[in-house]
Amino acid sequence: MLGTGLLKGLAVTAKNFVGSFHDPKRYTTVEYPEQPTKLPENYRNFPFLVFDGEQPIDGLRCVACKICEAECPPQCIYIIPDRDEKGRPTKKPKVFDLDVSVCMSCQICVEVCPFDAIKMDQHFEIATADRFNGLLLHREDLAKSDAYYHSIHPTEAAQVDEILAEAKRKAEAKAKPAAPAAPAAVKPPEPPAPAV
Amino acid sequence: MSPAVWFGEVGASLLAMDWTPAIASKLAPTVFPTGQTESAFAERLPLLLRDAVTGSLPEPWRWLANSLIAIVAIIVIFASLFALLTLAERKILGRVQNRPGPNRTGWGGILQPLADGIKMLTKEDIVPAAADRLLHFLAPVVLLALSIVTFAVIPYGRHLVPVELDAAVLYFFAAGAATELAIFMAGWASRNKYSLLAAMRALAQLISYELPLLLAFVPVVMLAGSLATTGIVAAQGGWLGGVLPHWHVLTPPGFAGFVIFMIAALAESNRSPFDLPEAESELIAGHLTEYSGFKYALFFMAEYLGMCALSGMAVTLFLGGWHAPLAALEFIPSYVWFAVKLLALLLGFIWIRATFPRLRIDQLTRLAWKFLVPLALINLLTGGFWVLTTHWTGGMLVVRWAIALVLVVGPFLALGRQFQARYAPRTYRYA
Ligand code: SF4
Ligand code: SF4
């Protein structure tokens, strides 16, 4: 009958109107500055440096090997390794600058870092009045705790932890045979099972 | 006929009208026009307030002051209603689309109309170089003026009728129809192809929908036996057993008339889904394209005022005017009931806007000429039948209702089937 479609349409809009007051599935608006959304885990924008422990600068995992600086396609990382008074490298960066106005978020620095020291951040509210110094992040701005890393990329951080733990275990296992080498010679390990 | 000449004629006819009943009622504030005996204090409150202000003036000045107060009150009340309506419309549209609507200005967006107003007032007023400057300026003024004069004859309450005219309904629709002329003025004076196209559309729409609009309320006039709004409201007084009001919408011809009237009113006030003259996707902003700043705001205001006036007329003609729906609820002042009904209709307008997509121009005229006009004509017959059978009682009452219902539903079904034949049901395939 003519008109039933119109009534159906009116019912749909009425349902939406009422539903928007009590049904969060319908009313999906997030009022952003007041209500921050949880970003998806895989979101990334600019890199940051992970530190372990309490001290941001002392705890940095970065050893200033400069691999990331060399690999970064737009060359936005600038590193000066720290040296102690005798001139030996302390395996810490003295300067670690990252220009986020140049960075293209490619994540290559993260891929190449052998120490899992640099990871992608999710902090996007970086608007500033000074486009030169305001967008050039220094060592102090970049250092963020491992806990923060866990909070933004939980899955990835867990994997990284496993890899680091594995590496540590291997390092210890390597260090051990140096001292008690004899028992290992007495009892040779079982030959590996033949592959099936 | 040029708009200026036309406007002059309306002015002349306004002057020529018989104003004496209105003057008489204003001169004697203690005699109430409708002759009701009981009048609660709340009912008379607006009049008492007015008399408190003007009571000390000598006679001729008092009449003038009373009229001025009525005019100012109407403009203030409906201008603030306009402000609230724009906000309510945006809020409701937002909610229907599952978003909050404006909520940044003031408490939850309450001050949004104020912010809009300030913005409109501070915008530059641009007149195109090739435009007809005088008509370009006059169009919004005429439109708003015509929208406001229609408010004069609506009975807002038992004692609140600004002007009592014997042919108030005719006056109302004459002034209301003239608003489309102002839209044509705007379109022509802008010297812009989009504006002109919009103006042509507005005229086509006016001619198409004026007819069903006028035909739809004729049964009501027949039932009430009066063209005066007060007479029509008085005819709808009383209840059947204290619960069922004698509103015209509750009779078969009245109901059909109401539906046709509301559809035509949507078209007359250029509201969605009939907002072809300002179809944004096709004509930029239609006749508003070359208007900016305060003139634009006037157009906007006139559109909403026209909507309010037509809703007020629909309330008066079909929904019992200021009468309470139940006898037991009569203690609430009549103007409150009028306001409630008016707001309900306005919310209906917004609801419809939120639901339906815009019609094409051929669909628009087709709907008017092939569907609404025949239905309205048949409805005249139904109205005549209903008026002629008012004395039927008992078993004949059932026969009366049955025949009237057949007269209303039958043509609707038949015409609807024919109307739909080529177009519905449609299947949509997605690419
Ligand atoms: S972040 Fe990683 S790759 Fe870059 S300098 Fe530090 S340790 Fe080397
Ligand atoms: S994400 Fe890419 S561009 Fe940005 S610092 Fe790392 S390597 Fe350079």
XYZ file of C-alpha atoms and ligand atoms in Angstrom:
643
model
C 0.000 0.000 0.000
C 1.177 3.495 -0.748
C 2.618 5.136 2.326
C 3.741 2.055 4.250
C 7.303 2.665 3.089
C 7.101 6.189 4.445
C 5.892 4.924 7.815
C 8.679 2.345 7.877
C 11.172 5.100 7.219
C 9.746 7.194 10.018
C 10.016 4.198 12.343
C 13.679 3.760 11.420
C 14.547 7.353 12.222
C 12.531 7.245 15.430
C 14.390 4.100 16.479
C 17.689 5.800 15.788
C 16.622 8.860 17.721
C 15.572 6.921 20.806
C 18.421 4.448 20.471
C 21.035 7.168 20.426
C 20.086 8.015 24.019
C 20.533 4.578 25.539
C 22.329 2.338 23.076
C 26.079 2.916 22.903
C 26.188 0.743 19.790
C 24.157 3.360 17.932
C 25.654 6.435 19.521
C 29.269 5.992 18.564
C 30.483 9.572 18.757
C 33.600 10.084 20.865
C 34.070 13.682 21.922
C 37.789 13.609 21.300
C 39.573 16.182 23.419
C 37.474 15.317 26.465
C 37.298 11.577 25.830
C 40.555 10.186 24.471
C 40.096 7.062 22.413
C 42.218 3.968 22.829
C 44.321 3.830 19.714
C 44.597 0.489 17.941
C 47.674 -1.424 18.960
C 49.209 -1.338 15.526
C 49.001 2.423 15.223
C 52.431 4.044 15.004
C 53.777 7.441 14.173
C 57.266 8.433 15.421
C 60.014 6.478 17.129
C 60.983 6.752 20.788
C 63.800 5.248 22.881
C 63.008 2.542 25.433
C 64.722 2.627 28.817
C 64.730 -0.063 31.524
C 64.631 0.686 35.219
C 64.029 4.056 36.805
C 66.621 6.354 35.229
C 65.525 7.577 31.779
C 68.987 8.424 30.468
C 71.071 5.809 32.263
C 68.602 3.038 31.529
C 68.469 3.586 27.766
C 68.844 0.364 25.835
C 70.445 2.294 23.010
C 74.200 1.734 22.692
C 74.750 4.522 20.155
C 75.772 2.081 17.449
C 74.435 4.508 14.828
C 72.894 1.761 12.694
C 69.549 3.489 12.719
C 71.139 6.800 11.841
C 72.737 5.172 8.809
C 69.585 3.342 7.738
C 67.008 6.084 8.203
C 65.903 6.979 4.650
C 65.248 10.685 5.191
C 68.197 10.985 7.591
C 66.294 12.436 10.461
C 68.291 10.787 13.271
C 71.433 12.445 14.589
C 73.589 10.596 17.132
C 76.799 11.494 18.998
C 78.066 8.599 21.141
C 79.084 9.427 24.681
C 82.698 8.931 25.797
C 84.135 8.791 29.283
C 87.007 11.041 30.407
C 89.592 8.613 28.939
C 87.939 8.836 25.558
C 86.516 5.308 25.541
C 82.947 4.928 24.307
C 80.477 4.390 27.166
C 77.949 2.765 24.832
C 75.444 5.518 25.502
C 74.284 8.275 23.200
C 75.384 11.751 24.255
C 73.118 13.323 21.686
C 70.171 11.510 20.150
C 68.066 13.906 18.102
C 65.085 12.989 15.976
C 63.392 15.487 13.688
C 59.714 14.483 13.559
C 59.041 17.029 10.837
C 61.261 14.901 8.592
C 60.529 11.399 9.894
C 58.207 9.483 7.583
C 57.189 6.829 10.127
C 58.668 4.031 8.046
C 59.787 2.024 11.085
C 63.073 1.080 9.415
C 65.043 2.320 12.427
C 63.028 -0.091 14.584
C 63.616 -2.991 12.218
C 67.367 -2.518 12.078
C 68.110 -1.806 15.749
C 69.859 -4.940 17.093
C 69.172 -3.956 20.705
C 65.424 -3.337 20.545
C 66.200 0.106 21.833
C 64.045 2.173 19.486
C 60.314 1.583 19.039
C 57.372 3.341 17.439
C 55.354 5.724 19.593
C 51.653 6.613 19.475
C 51.868 10.158 20.753
C 50.283 12.264 18.015
C 49.403 15.525 19.747
C 52.671 17.180 18.741
C 51.324 20.509 17.519
C 53.717 23.284 18.459
C 54.162 26.996 17.894
C 57.840 26.545 17.020
C 58.223 24.371 13.994
C 62.011 24.118 14.250
C 62.881 23.441 17.852
C 59.427 22.253 18.802
C 59.575 19.370 16.362
C 63.170 18.388 17.043
C 63.022 15.793 19.812
C 66.063 15.280 22.031
C 67.293 12.327 24.044
C 65.290 13.459 27.086
C 62.018 13.764 25.126
C 62.547 10.454 23.378
C 63.332 8.349 26.461
C 60.218 6.508 27.572
C 59.921 3.604 29.973
C 59.488 -0.040 29.084
C 56.188 0.031 30.970
C 54.943 2.715 28.565
C 56.033 0.533 25.665
C 54.039 -2.328 27.141
C 51.018 -0.099 27.521
C 50.942 0.992 23.869
C 52.095 -2.156 22.049
C 51.446 -5.032 24.509
C 51.841 -7.913 22.029
C 54.969 -6.586 20.393
C 56.500 -5.705 23.774
C 55.903 -9.241 25.043
C 57.688 -10.663 22.001
C 60.560 -8.242 22.494
C 60.796 -9.293 26.133
C 60.990 -12.935 25.077
C 63.716 -12.199 22.557
C 65.690 -10.201 25.105
C 65.278 -12.947 27.715
C 66.401 -15.541 25.180
C 69.417 -13.447 24.256
C 70.274 -13.020 27.934
C 69.947 -16.753 28.580
C 72.192 -17.518 25.612
C 74.721 -14.984 26.782
C 74.732 -16.548 30.243
C 74.944 -20.040 28.769
C 77.901 -18.889 26.709
C 79.518 -17.316 29.738
C 79.067 -20.458 31.871
C 81.030 -23.037 29.854
C 84.069 -20.782 30.191
C 84.373 -21.572 33.925
C 83.113 -25.176 34.373
C 84.257 -26.550 31.053
C 85.258 -29.956 32.454
C 81.835 -31.399 33.284
C 80.645 -30.650 29.829
C 83.486 -32.740 28.389
C 82.756 -35.634 30.779
C 79.170 -35.902 29.834
C 78.668 -35.195 26.151
C 75.176 -34.161 25.186
C 72.842 -36.639 23.553
C 73.114 -36.674 19.769
C 70.122 -34.935 18.241
C 67.282 -37.191 17.245
C 67.247 -38.000 13.524
C 64.790 -36.030 11.614
C 61.656 -37.868 10.611
C 1.831 41.272 -11.573
C 4.980 42.767 -10.176
C 5.724 42.077 -6.535
C 5.558 45.744 -5.607
C 2.071 46.127 -7.056
C 1.026 42.943 -5.380
C 2.373 44.044 -2.041
C 0.500 47.307 -2.385
C -2.697 45.404 -2.992
C -2.271 43.288 0.078
C -1.668 46.428 2.079
C -4.776 48.004 0.604
C -6.900 44.961 1.327
C -5.527 44.904 4.854
C -6.597 48.498 5.284
C -9.950 47.827 3.715
C -10.701 44.964 6.059
C -13.305 45.321 8.716
C -11.279 45.917 11.817
C -14.150 46.917 14.079
C -14.684 43.630 15.928
C -11.023 43.547 16.850
C -11.083 47.151 17.945
C -14.277 46.623 19.894
C -12.828 43.683 21.757
C -9.683 45.624 22.519
C -11.667 48.596 23.749
C -13.600 46.544 26.223
C -11.034 44.320 27.876
C -13.469 42.878 30.380
C -15.776 41.483 27.687
C -14.270 38.320 26.313
C -14.768 37.740 22.631
C -15.789 34.111 22.767
C -18.384 34.829 25.435
C -17.050 32.183 27.810
C -18.357 32.630 31.304
C -15.764 30.926 33.452
C -12.297 32.279 32.995
C -9.607 31.097 35.320
C -7.015 33.564 36.458
C -4.263 31.828 34.501
C -6.448 31.996 31.422
C -6.755 35.752 31.646
C -3.189 36.319 32.801
C -1.803 37.633 29.474
C -4.690 40.068 29.162
C -4.338 41.206 32.783
C -0.639 41.802 32.229
C -1.387 43.805 29.135
C -4.047 45.864 30.879
C -1.730 46.528 33.779
C 0.604 48.210 31.307
C -1.914 50.041 29.150
C -4.824 50.464 31.559
C -4.022 54.054 32.448
C -3.905 55.306 28.861
C -6.841 57.207 27.323
C -9.062 55.229 24.986
C -7.618 55.649 21.450
C -4.051 55.383 22.660
C -4.892 52.361 24.674
C -6.105 50.524 21.607
C -2.909 51.428 19.790
C -0.756 50.354 22.726
C -2.656 47.081 23.043
C -2.139 46.307 19.386
C 1.526 47.177 19.602
C 1.938 44.923 22.599
C 0.243 42.083 20.715
C 2.568 42.599 17.741
C 5.673 42.781 19.881
C 4.615 39.737 21.869
C 4.072 37.691 18.707
C 7.373 38.746 17.196
C 9.331 38.125 20.381
C 7.722 34.785 21.133
C 8.027 33.428 17.634
C 11.513 34.808 17.106
C 12.693 32.997 20.219
C 10.772 29.927 19.103
C 12.663 30.201 15.827
C 15.954 30.302 17.702
C 15.008 27.272 19.769
C 13.704 25.459 16.694
C 16.979 25.811 14.824
C 18.751 24.318 17.809
C 16.147 21.587 18.328
C 16.260 20.733 14.656
C 20.021 20.352 14.623
C 19.981 18.384 17.852
C 17.238 16.044 16.678
C 18.773 15.582 13.237
C 22.017 14.780 15.011
C 20.402 12.228 17.279
C 18.622 10.595 14.357
C 21.995 10.303 12.644
C 23.526 8.977 15.875
C 25.652 11.981 16.693
C 25.227 14.597 19.419
C 24.497 17.711 17.341
C 25.819 21.125 18.377
C 27.039 20.849 21.959
C 29.980 23.224 22.292
C 28.339 26.600 22.816
C 26.898 27.159 26.242
C 25.450 24.396 28.330
C 25.072 21.467 25.964
C 24.726 23.831 22.987
C 21.928 26.032 24.357
C 23.689 29.183 23.208
C 24.212 27.925 19.662
C 21.409 30.098 18.190
C 22.989 33.142 19.848
C 26.369 32.294 18.363
C 24.779 31.783 14.954
C 22.992 35.102 15.274
C 26.162 36.981 16.149
C 27.952 35.330 13.276
C 25.177 36.241 10.844
C 25.110 39.841 12.023
C 28.831 40.338 11.695
C 29.096 38.867 8.202
C 29.615 41.119 5.250
C 26.493 41.945 3.298
C 27.291 41.294 -0.353
C 25.054 42.448 -3.179
C 26.055 41.191 -6.633
C 27.096 43.978 -8.994
C 24.491 43.039 -11.583
C 21.683 42.533 -9.101
C 18.562 44.637 -8.876
C 19.574 46.338 -5.657
C 16.125 47.413 -4.556
C 14.412 44.082 -5.118
C 17.404 42.246 -3.738
C 16.997 44.212 -0.532
C 13.204 44.026 -0.487
C 12.874 40.278 -1.000
C 13.871 39.175 2.531
C 11.936 42.054 4.063
C 8.773 41.215 2.160
C 9.159 37.535 2.884
C 9.544 38.083 6.611
C 6.777 40.668 6.735
C 4.358 38.333 4.964
C 5.337 35.485 7.242
C 4.661 37.606 10.291
C 1.302 39.017 9.190
C -0.081 35.480 8.964
C 0.282 35.190 12.722
C -2.351 37.866 13.235
C -5.377 35.639 12.844
C -4.339 32.531 14.736
C -6.201 32.076 18.020
C -3.472 31.309 20.519
C -5.810 30.915 23.431
C -9.348 31.421 24.586
C -8.830 35.181 24.808
C -5.703 35.522 22.724
C -6.744 36.356 19.191
C -4.710 39.281 17.874
C -7.168 40.123 15.105
C -10.618 38.615 14.686
C -11.532 38.559 11.037
C -14.624 37.029 9.487
C -12.554 35.577 6.647
C -9.453 34.933 8.713
C -8.652 31.650 6.963
C -8.700 33.303 3.556
C -6.538 36.131 4.822
C -4.073 33.632 6.239
C -3.672 31.672 3.040
C -3.522 34.769 0.882
C -0.642 36.140 2.904
C 1.004 32.724 3.151
C 0.864 32.123 -0.591
C 2.450 35.509 -1.221
C 5.653 34.396 0.497
C 6.534 32.365 -2.582
C 6.384 35.573 -4.537
C 9.078 37.008 -2.317
C 11.181 33.951 -3.087
C 10.694 34.664 -6.767
C 11.711 38.259 -6.113
C 14.890 37.051 -4.461
C 15.686 34.691 -7.287
C 15.054 37.216 -10.010
C 16.793 40.125 -8.316
C 19.970 38.156 -7.632
C 20.782 37.842 -11.344
C 22.186 34.413 -10.821
C 21.167 31.396 -12.834
C 20.870 29.172 -9.792
C 18.739 31.695 -7.977
C 16.499 32.114 -10.986
C 16.090 28.368 -11.445
C 15.225 28.089 -7.784
C 12.681 30.846 -8.178
C 11.056 29.040 -11.108
C 10.917 25.899 -9.061
C 9.398 27.805 -6.177
C 6.618 29.074 -8.425
C 5.966 25.638 -9.889
C 5.808 24.271 -6.387
C 3.522 27.042 -5.203
C 1.049 26.502 -8.015
C 1.115 22.752 -7.492
C 0.606 22.759 -3.762
C -1.580 25.793 -3.217
C -4.479 23.805 -4.622
C -4.383 20.770 -2.289
C -3.587 23.079 0.627
C -6.711 25.130 0.036
C -8.911 22.174 -0.895
C -7.820 20.254 2.190
C -9.331 22.651 4.668
C -12.609 23.249 2.831
C -14.326 20.281 4.581
C -13.314 21.885 7.880
C -14.877 25.165 6.887
C -17.991 23.255 5.824
C -18.109 21.448 9.164
C -17.588 24.596 11.197
C -19.750 26.742 8.962
C -17.346 29.605 9.397
C -14.270 31.108 7.805
C -13.263 32.809 11.032
C -10.559 31.023 12.983
C -12.403 31.681 16.236
C -15.557 30.134 14.785
C -13.650 27.062 13.610
C -12.071 26.601 17.030
C -15.416 27.105 18.751
C -16.927 24.414 16.512
C -14.374 21.928 17.848
C -15.184 22.538 21.517
C -16.735 19.916 23.761
C -16.034 16.257 24.345
C -17.879 13.027 23.771
C -18.202 11.620 27.271
C -15.467 13.917 28.491
C -12.710 12.028 26.688
C -13.226 12.190 22.945
C -12.798 15.757 21.707
C -14.787 17.043 18.733
C -11.657 17.861 16.812
C -11.941 17.846 13.060
C -9.004 15.504 12.717
C -11.095 12.806 14.392
C -13.661 12.800 11.601
C -12.930 10.914 8.363
C -12.924 13.960 6.058
C -11.036 15.965 8.661
C -8.360 13.301 8.985
C -7.876 13.022 5.243
C -7.841 16.797 5.067
C -5.266 16.988 7.841
C -2.887 14.595 6.101
C -3.217 16.378 2.758
C -2.879 19.721 4.506
C 0.316 18.719 6.265
C 1.891 17.362 3.074
C 0.990 20.535 1.220
C 2.173 22.631 4.164
C 5.563 20.947 3.957
C 5.746 21.971 0.322
C 4.443 25.468 0.977
C 7.051 26.178 3.605
C 9.825 24.747 1.400
C 10.662 22.132 3.961
C 12.363 18.865 3.264
C 11.392 16.631 1.425
C 9.982 19.418 -0.764
C 12.848 21.875 -0.384
C 13.525 21.986 -4.097
C 13.945 25.764 -4.315
C 17.023 25.475 -2.153
C 18.234 22.041 -3.136
C 21.854 22.275 -2.059
C 23.101 19.465 -4.246
C 21.609 20.945 -7.399
C 21.227 24.679 -6.985
C 23.955 25.620 -4.482
C 21.553 27.349 -2.109
C 18.792 28.213 -4.550
C 17.388 31.656 -4.057
C 19.689 32.134 -1.073
C 22.830 31.828 -3.190
C 23.455 35.558 -3.443
C 22.385 36.393 0.078
C 24.723 36.691 2.995
C 24.782 37.947 6.530
C 21.628 39.308 8.013
C 19.535 39.044 4.859
C 20.278 35.351 4.781
C 19.233 35.131 8.412
C 15.966 36.861 7.549
C 15.239 34.262 4.880
C 15.997 31.534 7.313
C 13.782 33.097 9.932
C 10.956 33.561 7.441
C 11.126 29.896 6.507
C 10.768 28.841 10.114
C 8.094 31.415 10.847
C 6.153 30.198 7.845
C 6.427 26.684 9.185
C 5.221 27.849 12.599
C 2.309 29.762 11.071
C 1.186 26.809 8.956
C 1.473 24.498 11.965
C -0.522 26.963 14.026
C -3.172 27.018 11.315
C -3.212 23.232 11.181
C -3.731 23.173 14.940
C -6.555 25.657 14.612
C -8.268 23.938 11.707
C -7.853 20.288 12.584
C -6.494 19.756 16.080
C -9.061 21.700 18.048
C -7.094 24.916 18.403
C -6.605 25.752 22.035
C -9.085 23.152 23.318
C -7.778 20.608 25.805
C -7.788 16.978 24.638
C -9.667 15.822 27.753
C -12.391 17.609 29.680
C -10.500 16.861 32.881
C -7.443 18.733 31.602
C -9.252 21.978 30.972
C -7.756 23.614 34.048
C -4.502 24.020 32.119
C -4.659 27.382 30.313
C -5.746 27.222 26.696
C -2.591 28.870 25.343
C -0.512 26.088 26.895
C -2.528 23.536 24.954
C -2.038 25.517 21.804
C 1.706 25.653 22.423
C 1.875 21.917 23.087
C 0.053 21.072 19.875
C 2.127 23.549 17.893
C 5.372 22.102 19.209
C 4.188 18.586 18.471
C 3.533 19.510 14.847
C 6.872 21.302 14.566
C 8.662 18.245 15.913
C 6.763 16.261 13.293
C 8.176 18.579 10.625
C 11.680 17.974 11.932
C 11.100 14.243 12.104
C 9.960 14.220 8.492
C 12.990 16.249 7.483
C 15.218 13.718 9.215
C 13.615 10.839 7.348
C 12.807 11.563 3.736
C 15.088 12.356 0.822
C 14.246 15.249 -1.454
C 11.824 14.693 -4.326
C 12.665 15.436 -7.920
C 10.729 18.264 -9.538
C 8.691 15.899 -11.734
C 7.905 13.685 -8.761
C 6.874 16.758 -6.835
C 4.382 18.006 -9.373
C 3.184 14.489 -10.084
C 2.451 13.934 -6.413
C 0.482 17.157 -6.258
C -1.565 16.897 -9.450
C -2.102 13.167 -9.734
C -2.518 12.282 -6.103
C -3.162 15.111 -3.679
C -5.516 17.179 -5.801
C -7.829 14.279 -6.740
C -7.821 13.084 -3.151
C -8.625 16.567 -1.899
C -11.448 16.887 -4.426
C -12.926 13.568 -3.327
C -12.470 14.715 0.228
C -14.775 17.652 -0.557
C -17.439 15.092 -1.366
C -16.743 13.252 1.871
C -16.927 16.519 3.761
C -20.235 17.352 2.126
C -21.599 13.944 3.015
C -20.398 14.323 6.594
C -21.993 17.749 6.936
C -25.302 16.589 5.447
C -25.524 13.617 7.811
C -24.829 15.372 11.108
C -28.396 14.630 12.266
C -28.090 10.853 11.788
C -28.190 8.977 15.079
C -28.180 5.428 16.443
C -27.671 2.764 13.819
C -27.368 5.345 11.098
C -24.256 6.629 12.860
C -22.512 3.361 12.004
C -23.660 3.705 8.391
C -22.417 7.280 8.351
C -18.961 6.295 9.578
C -18.807 3.319 7.225
C -19.679 5.378 4.146
C -17.289 8.171 5.132
C -14.448 5.727 5.757
C -15.040 4.060 2.412
C -15.014 7.489 0.788
C -11.681 8.277 2.431
C -9.857 4.951 2.223
C -11.213 3.748 -1.130
C -9.874 6.603 -3.272
C -6.602 6.536 -1.351
C -6.071 2.859 -2.131
C -7.209 3.177 -5.730
C -5.156 6.275 -6.453
C -2.210 4.890 -4.536
C -2.207 1.715 -6.603
C -2.334 3.674 -9.826
C 0.223 6.169 -8.535
C 2.671 3.466 -7.577
C 2.124 1.248 -10.589
C 5.128 2.326 -12.641
C 7.519 3.008 -9.787
C 7.048 0.572 -6.949
C 8.008 -1.818 -5.578
C 11.554 -1.032 -6.558
C 14.484 -3.334 -6.234
C 17.867 -1.834 -5.714
C 20.970 -3.579 -6.889
C 24.301 -2.498 -5.628
C 27.166 -2.372 -8.038
S 68.604 3.056 18.608
Fe 69.388 1.021 18.215
S 70.283 1.165 16.155
Fe 69.994 3.272 16.887
S 71.927 3.806 17.783
Fe 70.637 3.071 19.438
S 71.151 0.897 19.544
Fe 71.942 1.597 17.601
S 60.728 5.796 11.287
Fe 61.884 5.838 9.393
S 62.092 8.012 8.942
Fe 61.469 7.892 11.073
S 63.368 7.883 12.219
Fe 62.859 5.751 11.880
S 63.935 5.211 9.984
Fe 63.880 7.436 10.104
